[in-house]
mmCIF file of C-alpha atoms in Angstrom:
data_model
loop_
_atom_site.group_PDB
_atom_site.id
_atom_site.type_symbol
_atom_site.label_atom_id
_atom_site.label_comp_id
_atom_site.label_asym_id
_atom_site.label_seq_id
_atom_site.Cartn_x
_atom_site.Cartn_y
_atom_site.Cartn_z
ATOM 1 C CA MET X 1 46.977 -0.636 33.489
ATOM 2 C CA ARG X 2 48.081 2.485 31.594
ATOM 3 C CA ARG X 3 48.399 0.454 28.433
ATOM 4 C CA LEU X 4 44.837 -0.875 28.867
ATOM 5 C CA ALA X 5 43.492 2.660 29.446
ATOM 6 C CA LEU X 6 45.325 3.895 26.330
ATOM 7 C CA ILE X 7 43.903 1.047 24.230
ATOM 8 C CA ALA X 8 40.383 1.805 25.525
ATOM 9 C CA LEU X 9 40.824 5.509 24.737
ATOM 10 C CA ILE X 10 42.012 4.745 21.192
ATOM 11 C CA ALA X 11 39.093 2.347 20.671
ATOM 12 C CA LEU X 12 36.614 4.973 21.849
ATOM 13 C CA ALA X 13 38.129 7.598 19.570
ATOM 14 C CA ALA X 14 37.940 5.221 16.616
ATOM 15 C CA CYS X 15 34.277 4.463 17.334
ATOM 16 C CA LYS X 16 33.289 8.089 17.785
ATOM 17 C CA GLU X 17 30.797 9.041 15.116
ATOM 18 C CA GLU X 18 31.057 12.447 13.570
ATOM 19 C CA VAL X 19 27.711 14.118 14.054
ATOM 20 C CA ALA X 20 27.024 16.548 11.266
ATOM 21 C CA GLU X 21 24.908 19.530 12.111
ATOM 22 C CA ALA X 22 21.589 19.487 10.286
ATOM 23 C CA PRO X 23 21.286 22.175 7.618
ATOM 24 C CA PRO X 24 18.670 24.842 8.286
ATOM 25 C CA PRO X 25 15.451 24.820 6.264
ATOM 26 C CA ALA X 26 15.636 26.510 2.882
ATOM 27 C CA ALA X 27 13.174 29.284 2.113
ATOM 28 C CA LEU X 28 10.491 28.353 -0.372
ATOM 29 C CA THR X 29 11.101 30.428 -3.492
ATOM 30 C CA GLU X 30 9.495 30.656 -6.918
ATOM 31 C CA ALA X 31 12.389 28.533 -8.231
ATOM 32 C CA ALA X 32 11.578 25.496 -6.033
ATOM 33 C CA LEU X 33 10.331 22.527 -8.043
ATOM 34 C CA SER X 34 8.481 19.564 -6.605
ATOM 35 C CA TYR X 35 10.607 16.414 -6.605
ATOM 36 C CA PHE X 36 8.065 14.051 -8.163
ATOM 37 C CA CYS X 37 6.346 16.237 -10.761
ATOM 38 C CA GLN X 38 8.892 19.037 -11.319
ATOM 39 C CA MET X 39 6.113 21.634 -11.013
ATOM 40 C CA ASN X 40 6.610 24.919 -9.174
ATOM 41 C CA VAL X 41 5.933 24.224 -5.490
ATOM 42 C CA ALA X 42 4.887 27.782 -4.602
ATOM 43 C CA GLU X 43 2.072 27.718 -7.185
ATOM 44 C CA HIS X 44 0.179 25.072 -5.207
ATOM 45 C CA GLY X 45 -1.616 25.576 -1.901
ATOM 46 C CA GLY X 46 -1.350 23.484 1.224
ATOM 47 C CA PRO X 47 1.596 22.382 3.325
ATOM 48 C CA LYS X 48 4.994 21.611 1.821
ATOM 49 C CA GLY X 49 7.962 19.456 2.713
ATOM 50 C CA GLN X 50 11.692 19.550 2.140
ATOM 51 C CA ILE X 51 14.323 16.861 2.579
ATOM 52 C CA HIS X 52 18.035 17.611 2.738
ATOM 53 C CA LEU X 53 20.372 14.890 1.469
ATOM 54 C CA LYS X 54 24.033 14.459 2.274
ATOM 55 C CA GLY X 55 26.183 15.795 -0.562
ATOM 56 C CA HIS X 56 23.332 17.749 -2.184
ATOM 57 C CA PRO X 57 23.480 21.555 -1.933
ATOM 58 C CA GLN X 58 19.709 22.065 -2.322
ATOM 59 C CA PRO X 59 16.880 20.188 -0.628
ATOM 60 C CA LEU X 60 14.262 18.124 -2.387
ATOM 61 C CA PHE X 61 10.984 20.061 -2.212
ATOM 62 C CA PHE X 62 7.539 18.469 -2.177
ATOM 63 C CA ALA X 63 4.270 20.189 -3.158
ATOM 64 C CA GLN X 64 2.401 17.998 -0.649
ATOM 65 C CA VAL X 65 3.475 16.569 2.695
ATOM 66 C CA ARG X 66 1.852 13.298 1.608
ATOM 67 C CA ASP X 67 4.339 13.124 -1.290
ATOM 68 C CA MET X 68 7.268 13.807 1.037
ATOM 69 C CA LEU X 69 6.149 11.007 3.351
ATOM 70 C CA ALA X 70 5.810 8.664 0.367
ATOM 71 C CA TYR X 71 9.434 9.456 -0.545
ATOM 72 C CA LEU X 72 10.512 8.663 3.025
ATOM 73 C CA LYS X 73 8.717 5.304 2.949
ATOM 74 C CA SER X 74 10.189 4.396 -0.437
ATOM 75 C CA PRO X 75 12.744 1.585 -0.408
ATOM 76 C CA GLU X 76 14.452 3.004 -3.495
ATOM 77 C CA ARG X 77 16.069 6.056 -1.942
ATOM 78 C CA ASP X 78 19.769 5.721 -1.230
ATOM 79 C CA ALA X 79 21.194 9.094 -0.157
ATOM 80 C CA GLU X 80 21.601 9.821 3.546
ATOM 81 C CA ILE X 81 18.993 12.245 4.873
ATOM 82 C CA THR X 82 20.460 15.078 6.936
ATOM 83 C CA ALA X 83 17.277 17.054 7.726
ATOM 84 C CA ILE X 84 13.531 17.026 7.056
ATOM 85 C CA TYR X 85 11.224 20.029 7.420
ATOM 86 C CA VAL X 86 7.499 20.584 6.885
ATOM 87 C CA SER X 87 5.312 23.674 6.743
ATOM 88 C CA ASP X 88 3.932 24.650 10.141
ATOM 89 C CA MET X 89 0.323 25.224 9.106
ATOM 90 C CA GLY X 90 -0.407 26.793 12.483
ATOM 91 C CA ARG X 91 1.727 29.735 11.338
ATOM 92 C CA ALA X 92 0.578 29.766 7.700
ATOM 93 C CA ASP X 93 -1.069 32.903 6.312
ATOM 94 C CA SER X 94 -3.668 30.664 4.671
ATOM 95 C CA TRP X 95 -4.009 27.291 2.963
ATOM 96 C CA ASP X 96 -3.131 28.882 -0.382
ATOM 97 C CA HIS X 97 -0.102 30.665 1.113
ATOM 98 C CA PRO X 98 1.563 28.311 3.604
ATOM 99 C CA GLY X 99 4.589 30.624 3.870
ATOM 100 C CA PRO X 100 8.131 30.641 2.523
ATOM 101 C CA ASP X 101 9.915 30.125 5.833
ATOM 102 C CA ASN X 102 7.544 28.812 8.506
ATOM 103 C CA TRP X 103 9.223 25.399 8.599
ATOM 104 C CA THR X 104 9.334 23.036 11.535
ATOM 105 C CA GLU X 105 11.342 19.852 12.012
ATOM 106 C CA ALA X 106 9.323 16.990 10.581
ATOM 107 C CA ALA X 107 10.175 14.602 13.407
ATOM 108 C CA ASN X 108 8.739 17.023 15.995
ATOM 109 C CA ALA X 109 5.580 17.980 14.087
ATOM 110 C CA ILE X 110 2.073 16.759 14.821
ATOM 111 C CA TYR X 111 0.279 15.500 11.704
ATOM 112 C CA VAL X 112 -3.448 15.568 11.080
ATOM 113 C CA VAL X 113 -4.451 12.564 8.976
ATOM 114 C CA GLU X 114 -7.864 11.602 7.561
ATOM 115 C CA ALA X 115 -9.132 15.205 7.613
ATOM 116 C CA GLY X 116 -10.559 14.999 4.090
ATOM 117 C CA VAL X 117 -8.668 18.050 2.853
ATOM 118 C CA ARG X 118 -7.112 18.444 -0.582
ATOM 119 C CA GLY X 119 -3.394 19.192 -0.819
ATOM 120 C CA GLY X 120 -1.580 21.234 -3.427
ATOM 121 C CA MET X 121 -1.566 18.447 -6.012
ATOM 122 C CA GLY X 122 -5.191 17.453 -5.446
ATOM 123 C CA ALA X 123 -4.631 14.353 -3.313
ATOM 124 C CA PRO X 124 -5.773 13.985 0.302
ATOM 125 C CA GLU X 125 -3.282 15.839 2.479
ATOM 126 C CA ILE X 126 -1.557 15.105 5.759
ATOM 127 C CA VAL X 127 -1.328 18.431 7.585
ATOM 128 C CA PRO X 128 1.637 19.264 9.868
ATOM 129 C CA PHE X 129 1.630 21.558 12.895
ATOM 130 C CA ALA X 130 4.346 22.519 15.362
ATOM 131 C CA ASP X 131 1.727 23.134 18.074
ATOM 132 C CA ALA X 132 -0.731 20.506 19.358
ATOM 133 C CA GLY X 133 -3.372 23.174 20.032
ATOM 134 C CA ALA X 134 -3.270 24.350 16.412
ATOM 135 C CA ALA X 135 -3.621 20.736 15.248
ATOM 136 C CA GLN X 136 -6.651 20.248 17.513
ATOM 137 C CA SER X 137 -8.251 23.457 16.173
ATOM 138 C CA PHE X 138 -7.770 22.149 12.630
ATOM 139 C CA ILE X 139 -9.327 18.812 13.630
ATOM 140 C CA GLY X 140 -12.284 20.713 15.101
ATOM 141 C CA ALA X 141 -12.856 22.421 11.741
ATOM 142 C CA TYR X 142 -11.977 19.624 9.288
ATOM 143 C CA GLY X 143 -11.956 16.340 11.217
ATOM 144 C CA GLY X 144 -9.173 13.787 11.269
ATOM 145 C CA ARG X 145 -6.828 12.692 14.004
ATOM 146 C CA ALA X 146 -3.417 13.832 15.228
ATOM 147 C CA LEU X 147 -0.401 11.528 14.989
ATOM 148 C CA PRO X 148 3.375 11.786 15.228
ATOM 149 C CA MET X 149 5.197 11.157 11.955
ATOM 150 C CA THR X 150 6.298 7.685 13.070
ATOM 151 C CA GLU X 151 2.667 6.544 13.462
ATOM 152 C CA ILE X 152 1.284 7.725 10.119
ATOM 153 C CA PRO X 153 -0.054 4.571 8.470
ATOM 154 C CA ASP X 154 1.429 3.514 5.149
ATOM 155 C CA ASP X 155 -1.993 3.481 3.496
ATOM 156 C CA ALA X 156 -2.436 7.202 4.300
ATOM 157 C CA VAL X 157 0.609 7.864 2.143
ATOM 158 C CA LEU X 158 1.042 5.033 -0.362
ATOM 159 C CA ALA X 159 -2.515 3.990 -1.198
ATOM 160 C CA PRO X 160 -4.086 4.899 -4.549
ATOM 161 C CA VAL X 161 -5.838 8.266 -4.577
ATOM 162 C CA ASP X 162 -9.245 9.222 -5.968
ATOM 163 C CA LEU X 163 -8.662 12.749 -7.286
ATOM 164 C CA ASP X 164 -12.431 13.095 -7.804
ATOM 165 C CA ALA X 165 -13.159 12.465 -4.116
ATOM 166 C CA ASP X 166 -15.169 15.083 -2.257
ATOM 167 C CA LEU X 167 -12.318 16.815 -0.422
ATOM 168 C CA GLU X 168 -12.244 20.288 1.097
ATOM 169 C CA THR X 169 -9.737 23.003 0.405
ATOM 170 C CA PRO X 170 -9.310 24.862 3.722
ATOM 171 C CA ALA X 171 -9.506 28.649 3.787
#
């Protein structure tokens, strides 16, 4: 019986996964470049995103949350993701100044889709909030609907974009 208990204990120890602690969000600085276009992220308004990858000392920054979500849905990425953060627009100073350190965990955020607002790179934006009330206030002003990240439709992120569309830039 002791031998069986010892074997079970060894098997459990061998199966135990090491859980790495997620890195904290990095502050948005003037040096941060957007992953896709390599433009300065801080020079563009609207919400931002950052993805931390295993083995990479700096996160990938995104000038638009829509771009970050497109990266996440891409089949071509191969590095393990250790953390994902988005701007909490409920705590942003303004649309043009979303803040250097008002990040929230992307998985816990509430996203407003189909609001008809223009993100930092000119495409329709998906707007994250840490607080459901702040998301509902935004919907009251700009329209759209609130969804968790897991329910954002692919076409809201991956579909072609009309940069000449009549989109608003929130105040």
